[in-house]
Tab-separated table of C-alpha atoms in Angstrom:
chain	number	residue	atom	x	y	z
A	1	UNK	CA	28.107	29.915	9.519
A	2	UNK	CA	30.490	27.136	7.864
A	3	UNK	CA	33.378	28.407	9.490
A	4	UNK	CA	31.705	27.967	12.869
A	5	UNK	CA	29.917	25.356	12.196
A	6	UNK	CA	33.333	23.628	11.455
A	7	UNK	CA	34.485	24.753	14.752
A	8	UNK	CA	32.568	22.915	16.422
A	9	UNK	CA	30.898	20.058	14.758
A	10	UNK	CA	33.880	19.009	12.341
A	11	UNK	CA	34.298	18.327	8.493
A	12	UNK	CA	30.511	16.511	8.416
A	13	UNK	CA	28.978	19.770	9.763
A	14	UNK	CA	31.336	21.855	7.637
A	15	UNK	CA	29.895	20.083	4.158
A	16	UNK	CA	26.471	20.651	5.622
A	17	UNK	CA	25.880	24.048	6.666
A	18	UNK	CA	28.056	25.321	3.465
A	19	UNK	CA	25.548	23.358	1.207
A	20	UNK	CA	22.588	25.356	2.864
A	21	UNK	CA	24.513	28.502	2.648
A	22	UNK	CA	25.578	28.478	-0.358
A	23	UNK	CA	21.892	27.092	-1.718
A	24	UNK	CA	20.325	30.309	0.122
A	25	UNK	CA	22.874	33.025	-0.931
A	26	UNK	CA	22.087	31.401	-4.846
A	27	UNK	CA	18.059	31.435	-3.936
A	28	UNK	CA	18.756	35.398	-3.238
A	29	UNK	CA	21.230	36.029	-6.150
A	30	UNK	CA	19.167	34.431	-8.678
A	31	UNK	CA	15.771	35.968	-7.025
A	32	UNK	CA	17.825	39.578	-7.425
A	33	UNK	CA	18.990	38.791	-11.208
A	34	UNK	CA	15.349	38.519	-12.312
A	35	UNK	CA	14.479	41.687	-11.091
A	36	UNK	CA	12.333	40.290	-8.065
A	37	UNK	CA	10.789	42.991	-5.817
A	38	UNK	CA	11.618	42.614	-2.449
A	39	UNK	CA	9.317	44.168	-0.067
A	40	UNK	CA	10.881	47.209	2.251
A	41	UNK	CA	9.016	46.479	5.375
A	42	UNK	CA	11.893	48.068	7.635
A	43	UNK	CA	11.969	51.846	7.651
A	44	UNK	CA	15.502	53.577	8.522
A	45	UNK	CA	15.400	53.505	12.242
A	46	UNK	CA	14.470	49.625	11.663
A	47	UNK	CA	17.683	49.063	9.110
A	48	UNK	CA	19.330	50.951	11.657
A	49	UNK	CA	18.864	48.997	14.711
A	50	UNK	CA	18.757	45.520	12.561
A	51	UNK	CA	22.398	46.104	11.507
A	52	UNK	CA	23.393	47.154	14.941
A	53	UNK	CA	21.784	44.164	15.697
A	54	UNK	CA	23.209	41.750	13.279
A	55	UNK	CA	27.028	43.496	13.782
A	56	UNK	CA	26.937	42.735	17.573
A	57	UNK	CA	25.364	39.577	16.899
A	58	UNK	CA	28.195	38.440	14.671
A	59	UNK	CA	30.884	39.575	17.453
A	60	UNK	CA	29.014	37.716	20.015
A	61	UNK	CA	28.543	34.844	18.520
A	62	UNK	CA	32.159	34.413	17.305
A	63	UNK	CA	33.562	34.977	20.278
A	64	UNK	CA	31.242	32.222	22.120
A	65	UNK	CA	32.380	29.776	19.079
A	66	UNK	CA	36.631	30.635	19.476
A	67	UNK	CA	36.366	30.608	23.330
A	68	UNK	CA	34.141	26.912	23.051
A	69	UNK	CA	36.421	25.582	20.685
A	70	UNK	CA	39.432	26.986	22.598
A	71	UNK	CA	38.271	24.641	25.737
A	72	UNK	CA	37.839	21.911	23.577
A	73	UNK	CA	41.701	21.688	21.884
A	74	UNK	CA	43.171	22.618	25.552
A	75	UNK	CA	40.813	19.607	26.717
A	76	UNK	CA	42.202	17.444	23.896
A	77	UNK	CA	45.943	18.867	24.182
A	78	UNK	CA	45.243	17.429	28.280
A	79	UNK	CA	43.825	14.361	26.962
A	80	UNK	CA	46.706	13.818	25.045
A	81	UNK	CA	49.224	14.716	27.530
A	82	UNK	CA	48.041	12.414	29.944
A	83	UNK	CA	47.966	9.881	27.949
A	84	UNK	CA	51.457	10.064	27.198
A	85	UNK	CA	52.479	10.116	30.938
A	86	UNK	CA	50.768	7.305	30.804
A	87	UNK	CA	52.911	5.338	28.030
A	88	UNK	CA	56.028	6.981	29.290
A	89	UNK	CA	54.854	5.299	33.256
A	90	UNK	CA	55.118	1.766	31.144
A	91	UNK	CA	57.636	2.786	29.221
A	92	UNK	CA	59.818	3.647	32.944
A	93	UNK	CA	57.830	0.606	34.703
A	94	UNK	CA	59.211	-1.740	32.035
A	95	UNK	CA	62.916	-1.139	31.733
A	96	UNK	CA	63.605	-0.160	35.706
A	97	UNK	CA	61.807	-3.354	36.823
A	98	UNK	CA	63.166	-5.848	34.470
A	99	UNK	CA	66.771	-4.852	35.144
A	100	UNK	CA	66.018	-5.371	38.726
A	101	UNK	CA	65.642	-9.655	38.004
A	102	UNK	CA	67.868	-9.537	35.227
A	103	UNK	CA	70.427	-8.289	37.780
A	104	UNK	CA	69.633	-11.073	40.030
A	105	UNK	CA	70.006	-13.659	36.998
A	106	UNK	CA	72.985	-12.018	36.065
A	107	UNK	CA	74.546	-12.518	39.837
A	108	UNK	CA	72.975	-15.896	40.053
A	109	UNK	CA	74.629	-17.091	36.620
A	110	UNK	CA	78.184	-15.848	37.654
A	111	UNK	CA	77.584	-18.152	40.970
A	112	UNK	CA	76.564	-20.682	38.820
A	113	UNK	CA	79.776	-20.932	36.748
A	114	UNK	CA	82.261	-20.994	39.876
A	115	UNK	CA	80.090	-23.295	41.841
A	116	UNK	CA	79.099	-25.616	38.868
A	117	UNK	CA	81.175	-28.753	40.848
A	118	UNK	CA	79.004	-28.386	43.961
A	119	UNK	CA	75.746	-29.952	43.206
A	120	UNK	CA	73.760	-28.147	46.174
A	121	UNK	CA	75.299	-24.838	45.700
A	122	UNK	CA	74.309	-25.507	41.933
A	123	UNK	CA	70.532	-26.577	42.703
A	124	UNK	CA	70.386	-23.230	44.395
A	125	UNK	CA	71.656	-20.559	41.996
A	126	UNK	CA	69.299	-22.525	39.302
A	127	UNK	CA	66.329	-21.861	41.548
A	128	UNK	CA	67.943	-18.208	41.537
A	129	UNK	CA	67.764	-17.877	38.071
A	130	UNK	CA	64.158	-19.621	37.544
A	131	UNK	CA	62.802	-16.452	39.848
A	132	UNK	CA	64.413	-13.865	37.983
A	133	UNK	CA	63.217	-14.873	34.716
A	134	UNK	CA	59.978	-15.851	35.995
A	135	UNK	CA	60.118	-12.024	37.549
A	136	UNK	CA	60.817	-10.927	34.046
A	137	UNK	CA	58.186	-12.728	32.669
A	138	UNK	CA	55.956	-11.127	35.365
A	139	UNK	CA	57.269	-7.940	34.571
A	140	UNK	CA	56.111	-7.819	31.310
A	141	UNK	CA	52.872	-9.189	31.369
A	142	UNK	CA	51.724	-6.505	34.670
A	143	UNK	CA	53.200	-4.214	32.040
A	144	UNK	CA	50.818	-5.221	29.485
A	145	UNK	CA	48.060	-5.829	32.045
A	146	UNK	CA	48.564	-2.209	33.299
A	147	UNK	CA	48.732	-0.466	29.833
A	148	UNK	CA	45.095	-2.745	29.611
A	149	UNK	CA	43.776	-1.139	32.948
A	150	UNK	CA	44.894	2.802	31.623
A	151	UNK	CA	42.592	1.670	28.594
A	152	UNK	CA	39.696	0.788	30.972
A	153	UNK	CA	39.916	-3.053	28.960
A	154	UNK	CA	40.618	-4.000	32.289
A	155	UNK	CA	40.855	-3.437	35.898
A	156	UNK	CA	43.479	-3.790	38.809
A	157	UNK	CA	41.948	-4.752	41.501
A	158	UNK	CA	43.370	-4.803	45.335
A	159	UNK	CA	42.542	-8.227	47.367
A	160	UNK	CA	43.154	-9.450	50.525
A	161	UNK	CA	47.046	-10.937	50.740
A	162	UNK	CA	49.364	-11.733	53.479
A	163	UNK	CA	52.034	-9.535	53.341
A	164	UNK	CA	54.462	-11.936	55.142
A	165	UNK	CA	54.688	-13.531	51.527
A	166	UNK	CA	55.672	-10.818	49.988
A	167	UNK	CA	58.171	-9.422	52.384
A	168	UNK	CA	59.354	-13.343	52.016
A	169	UNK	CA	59.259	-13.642	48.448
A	170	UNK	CA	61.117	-10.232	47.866
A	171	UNK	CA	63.833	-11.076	50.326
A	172	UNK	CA	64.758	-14.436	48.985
A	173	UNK	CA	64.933	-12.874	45.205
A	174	UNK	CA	67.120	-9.995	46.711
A	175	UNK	CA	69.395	-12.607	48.409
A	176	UNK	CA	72.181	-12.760	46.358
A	177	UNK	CA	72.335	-8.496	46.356
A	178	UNK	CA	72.976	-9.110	50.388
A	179	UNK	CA	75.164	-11.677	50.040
A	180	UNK	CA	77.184	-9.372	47.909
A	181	UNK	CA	77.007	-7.062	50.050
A	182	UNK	CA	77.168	-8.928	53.206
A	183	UNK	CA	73.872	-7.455	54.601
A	184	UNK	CA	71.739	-8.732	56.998
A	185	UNK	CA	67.641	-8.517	57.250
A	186	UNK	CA	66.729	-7.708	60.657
A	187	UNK	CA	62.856	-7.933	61.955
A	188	UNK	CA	61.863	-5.817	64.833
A	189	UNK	CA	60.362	-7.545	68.215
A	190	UNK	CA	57.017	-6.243	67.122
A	191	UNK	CA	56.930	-7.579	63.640
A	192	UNK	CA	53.414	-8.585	62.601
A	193	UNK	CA	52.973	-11.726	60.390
A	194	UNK	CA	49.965	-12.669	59.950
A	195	UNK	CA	48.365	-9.261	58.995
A	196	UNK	CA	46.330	-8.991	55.394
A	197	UNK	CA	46.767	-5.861	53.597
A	198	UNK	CA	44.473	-4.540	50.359
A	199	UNK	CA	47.052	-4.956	47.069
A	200	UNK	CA	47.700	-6.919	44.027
A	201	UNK	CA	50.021	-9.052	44.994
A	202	UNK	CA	52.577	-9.493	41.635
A	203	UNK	CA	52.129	-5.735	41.638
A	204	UNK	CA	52.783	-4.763	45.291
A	205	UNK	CA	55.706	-7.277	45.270
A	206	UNK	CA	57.861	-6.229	42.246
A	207	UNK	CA	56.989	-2.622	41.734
A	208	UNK	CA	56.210	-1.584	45.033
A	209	UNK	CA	58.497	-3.751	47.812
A	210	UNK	CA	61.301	-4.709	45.245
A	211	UNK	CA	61.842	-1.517	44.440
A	212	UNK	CA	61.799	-0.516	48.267
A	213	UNK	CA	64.278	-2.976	49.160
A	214	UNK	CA	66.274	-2.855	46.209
A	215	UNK	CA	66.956	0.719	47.672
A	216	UNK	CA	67.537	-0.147	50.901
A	217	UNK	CA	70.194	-2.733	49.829
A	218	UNK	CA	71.946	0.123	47.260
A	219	UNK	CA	72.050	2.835	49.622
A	220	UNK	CA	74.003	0.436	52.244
A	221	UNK	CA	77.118	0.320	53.481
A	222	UNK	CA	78.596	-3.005	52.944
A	223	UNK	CA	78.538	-5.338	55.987
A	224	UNK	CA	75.287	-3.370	57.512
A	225	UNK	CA	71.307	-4.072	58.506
A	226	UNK	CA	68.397	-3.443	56.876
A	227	UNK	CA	65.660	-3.200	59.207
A	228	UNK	CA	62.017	-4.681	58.029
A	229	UNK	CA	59.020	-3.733	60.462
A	230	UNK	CA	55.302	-4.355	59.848
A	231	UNK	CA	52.972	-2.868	62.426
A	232	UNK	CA	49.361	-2.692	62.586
A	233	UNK	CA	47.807	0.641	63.457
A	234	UNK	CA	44.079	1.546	63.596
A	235	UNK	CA	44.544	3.768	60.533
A	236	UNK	CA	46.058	0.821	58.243
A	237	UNK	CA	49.049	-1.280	58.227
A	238	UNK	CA	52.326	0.417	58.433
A	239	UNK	CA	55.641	-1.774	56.532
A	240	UNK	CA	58.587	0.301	57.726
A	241	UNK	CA	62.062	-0.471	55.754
A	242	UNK	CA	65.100	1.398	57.253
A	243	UNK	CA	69.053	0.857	56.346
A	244	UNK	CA	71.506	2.739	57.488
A	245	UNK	CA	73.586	4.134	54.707
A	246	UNK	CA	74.398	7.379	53.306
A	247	UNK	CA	70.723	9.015	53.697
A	248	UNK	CA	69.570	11.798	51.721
A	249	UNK	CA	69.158	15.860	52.837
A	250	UNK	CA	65.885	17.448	52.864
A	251	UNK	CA	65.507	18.641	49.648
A	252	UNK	CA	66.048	15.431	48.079
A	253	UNK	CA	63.914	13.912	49.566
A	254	UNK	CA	61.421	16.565	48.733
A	255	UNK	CA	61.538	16.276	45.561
A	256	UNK	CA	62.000	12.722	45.412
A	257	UNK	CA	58.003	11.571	44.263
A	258	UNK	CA	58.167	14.502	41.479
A	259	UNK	CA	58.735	13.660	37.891
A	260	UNK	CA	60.557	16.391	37.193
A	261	UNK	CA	63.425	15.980	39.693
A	262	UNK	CA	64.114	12.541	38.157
A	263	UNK	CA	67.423	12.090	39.175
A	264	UNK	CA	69.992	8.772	39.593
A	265	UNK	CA	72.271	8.329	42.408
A	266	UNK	CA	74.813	5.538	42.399
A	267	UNK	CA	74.725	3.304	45.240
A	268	UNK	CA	77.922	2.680	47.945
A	269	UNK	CA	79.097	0.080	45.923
A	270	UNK	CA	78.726	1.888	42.203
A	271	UNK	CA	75.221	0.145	41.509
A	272	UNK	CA	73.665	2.084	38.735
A	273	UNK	CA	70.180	2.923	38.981
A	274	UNK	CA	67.439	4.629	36.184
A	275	UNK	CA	65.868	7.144	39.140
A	276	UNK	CA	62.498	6.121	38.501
A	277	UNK	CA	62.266	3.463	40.582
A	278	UNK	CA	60.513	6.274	43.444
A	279	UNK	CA	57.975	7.130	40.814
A	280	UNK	CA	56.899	3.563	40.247
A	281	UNK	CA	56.174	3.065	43.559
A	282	UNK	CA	54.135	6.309	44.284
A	283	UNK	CA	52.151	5.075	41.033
A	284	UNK	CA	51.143	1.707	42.238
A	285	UNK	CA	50.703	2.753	45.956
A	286	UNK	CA	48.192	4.792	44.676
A	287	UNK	CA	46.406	2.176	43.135
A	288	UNK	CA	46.257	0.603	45.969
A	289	UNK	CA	44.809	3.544	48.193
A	290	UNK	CA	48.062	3.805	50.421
A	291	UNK	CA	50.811	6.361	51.244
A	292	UNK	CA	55.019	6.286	51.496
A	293	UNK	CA	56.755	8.331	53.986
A	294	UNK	CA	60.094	9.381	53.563
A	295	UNK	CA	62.446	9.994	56.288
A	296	UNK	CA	66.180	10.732	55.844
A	297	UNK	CA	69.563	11.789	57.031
A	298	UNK	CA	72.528	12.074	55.768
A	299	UNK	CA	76.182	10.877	57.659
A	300	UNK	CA	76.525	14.177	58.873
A	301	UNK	CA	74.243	12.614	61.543
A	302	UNK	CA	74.494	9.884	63.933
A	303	UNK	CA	71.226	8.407	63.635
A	304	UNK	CA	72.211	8.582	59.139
A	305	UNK	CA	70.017	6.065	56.698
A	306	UNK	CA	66.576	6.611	55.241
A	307	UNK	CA	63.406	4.556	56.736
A	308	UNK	CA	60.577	4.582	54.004
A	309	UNK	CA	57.428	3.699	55.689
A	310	UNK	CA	54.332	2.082	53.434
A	311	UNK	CA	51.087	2.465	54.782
A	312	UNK	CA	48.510	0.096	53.488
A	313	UNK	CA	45.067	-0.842	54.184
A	314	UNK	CA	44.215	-3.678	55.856
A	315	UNK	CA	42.054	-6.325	54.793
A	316	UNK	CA	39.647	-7.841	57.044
A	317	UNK	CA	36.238	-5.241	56.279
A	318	UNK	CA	32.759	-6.010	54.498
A	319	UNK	CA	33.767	-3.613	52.640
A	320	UNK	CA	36.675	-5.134	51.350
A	321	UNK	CA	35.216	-8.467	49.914
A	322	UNK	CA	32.464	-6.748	48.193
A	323	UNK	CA	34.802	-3.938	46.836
A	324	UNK	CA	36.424	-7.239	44.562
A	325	UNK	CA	35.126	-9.511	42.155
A	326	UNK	CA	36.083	-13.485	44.100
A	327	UNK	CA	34.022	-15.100	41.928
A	328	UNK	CA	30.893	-15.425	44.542
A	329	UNK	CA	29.840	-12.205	44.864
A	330	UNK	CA	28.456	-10.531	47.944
A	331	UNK	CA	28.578	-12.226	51.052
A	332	UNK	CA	24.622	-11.585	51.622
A	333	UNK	CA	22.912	-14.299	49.650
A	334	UNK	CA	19.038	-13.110	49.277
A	335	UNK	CA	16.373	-15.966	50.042
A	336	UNK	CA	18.995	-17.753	52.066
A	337	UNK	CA	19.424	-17.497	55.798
A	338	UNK	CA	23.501	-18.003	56.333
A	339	UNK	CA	24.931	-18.916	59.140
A	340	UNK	CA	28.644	-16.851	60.433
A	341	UNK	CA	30.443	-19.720	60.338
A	342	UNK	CA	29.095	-19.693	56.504
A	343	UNK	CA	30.277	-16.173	56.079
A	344	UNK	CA	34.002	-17.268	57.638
A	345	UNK	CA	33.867	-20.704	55.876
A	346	UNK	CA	33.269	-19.004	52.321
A	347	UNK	CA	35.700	-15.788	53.162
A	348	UNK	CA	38.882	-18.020	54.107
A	349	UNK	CA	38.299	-20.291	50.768
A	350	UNK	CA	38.926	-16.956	48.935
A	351	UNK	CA	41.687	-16.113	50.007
A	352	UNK	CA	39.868	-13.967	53.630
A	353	UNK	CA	40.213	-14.023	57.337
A	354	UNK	CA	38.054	-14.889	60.024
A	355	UNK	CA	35.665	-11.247	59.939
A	356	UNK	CA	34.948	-10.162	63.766
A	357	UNK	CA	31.839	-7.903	63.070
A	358	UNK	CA	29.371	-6.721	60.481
A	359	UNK	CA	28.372	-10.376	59.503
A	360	UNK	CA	24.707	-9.592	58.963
């Protein structure tokens, strides 16, 4: 009884059910030593049938008590396993991301030396620097925020945002890269601006489209395109990025999302990378309820480059505004008859658009 007692209930439960044992083996032993006369109730087809009883009993019951506490260490051994793909996902968030700015301040700096005699050229590689360390300094506190949220202390939480900011933001931090590089950002003729799409912003914009660019960029032949295209679909917004450099075959890019293929490819000019940077992404675009598509080939083909396509939703519903905390609740206020203009007044001043249905 203490041994499965222990099993399942721990040291407390061990202490307690050997105490009773032990007190009821002594009640018998000492009831036995003074001769007591214990009534034989049973005769021997009873005895019989009560150890056949008891013996089955006893194989039974251990068996239920090793197979329950079985489950429970493989439950804690998962447990435990997830939670350390969970500190090694900061661990590979922290030191890819971070040597993405410190990159750019490292480029920015070098500028910054040779053009230290031209005040405009000067003002500019400062500003350069300022975004990379303030990139670091985002870095690390999303780290810390996220290793919060995978404790459940707190929450990330997708919002409405224009994702013309980010594609903005992200480009002007990655300038220097294409300068080096000499490559140009092109935007195709149907390139929506003014569509919102459901992510964190610092999130979405440097471990999500930095690290989609930043790929773009290595992966490109010097003196080349990068093509940028966002396009709104009835199914969600669709960001396509395409370059036009060496490509991958299909089986890399099969196993490209899966941890255990982790693998780092130099880029066309030598640009080291930690091969996590595709695992990051997959992570956060989860988070945000969206999807990347992968398509590649390699210079054996005409048409060579990769175009990684990031579907998002798009902002705009009911749904999404009462899905986030925007510090005014839902937009139904009980006892009060709103008008729309209300509804679209209140929306926009947090950050919404102009809502086209489902205003009641």
């Amino acid at each position: 009884i203490p041994l499965y007692a222990g099993l399942l209930g721990g040291r407390k439960t061990v202490f307690i059910w050997s105490l009773v044992s032990m007190l009821l083996v002594g009640f018998f032993m000492k009831a036995s030593a003074m001769e007591y006369a214990f009534p034989k109730l049973i005769g021997p087809e009873g005895v019989f049938l009560a150890q056949a009883v008891i013996n089955f009993g006893i194989i039974c019951l251990a068996a239920t008590v090793i197979t329950l506490f079985l489950r429970i260490r493989e439950e804690n051994e998962a447990k435990l396993k997830h939670k350390n793909d969970k500190i090694n996902h900061l661990l590979r968030t922290l030191t890819h991301d971070v040597s993405n700015s410190l990159t750019v301040l490292n480029a920015a700096s070098t500028l910054f030396q040779l053009a230290n005699k031209d005040q405009e050229k000067a003002r500019i590689c400062s500003q350069k620097m300022n975004m990379a360390t303030g990139g670091i300094n985002d870095v690390i506190s999303n780290v810390r925020t996220l290793h919060s949220a995978e404790n459940d202390w707190e929450t990330i939480t997708a919002r409405p945002h224009l994702l013309e900011n980010s594609i903005k933001s992200c480009v002007d931090l990655l300038s220097d890269k294409l300068t080096q590089k000499n490559i140009d950002i092109r935007f195709c003729k149907d390139h929506v601006k003014d569509v919102q799409v459901m992510v964190d912003p610092v999130f979405f914009n440097h471990h999500v489209l930095m690290n989609a660019l930043t790929n773009a960029i290595k992966f490109s032949e010097p003196n080349s395109k990068i093509d940028v295209c966002a396009l709104r679909a009835k199914s969600g917004v669709y960001l396509k990025i395409r370059d036009y450099g060496v490509g991958m075959n299909a089986k890399t890019v099969a196993s490209l999302f899966k941890e255990q293929s982790v693998d780092s490819t130099p880029g066309t000019a030598g640009e080291p990378g930690s091969g996590f940077g595709t695992l990051i992404m997959r992570s956060f675009m989860e988070k945000f309820g969206g999807q990347i598509l992968v398509d590649s080939k390699t210079k054996e083909h005409k048409d060579h480059g990769t175009t990684l396509t990031l579907k998002l939703k798009e902002a705009g519903s009911i749904d999404d505004f009462q899905a986030n905390d925007f510090g005014f609740g839902h937009l139904v206020m009980k006892s009060v008859k709103a008008k729309k203009s209300d509804y679209i007044a209140r929306a926009k001043k947090h950050g919404g658009n102009e809502l086209s249905n489902n205003l009641s």
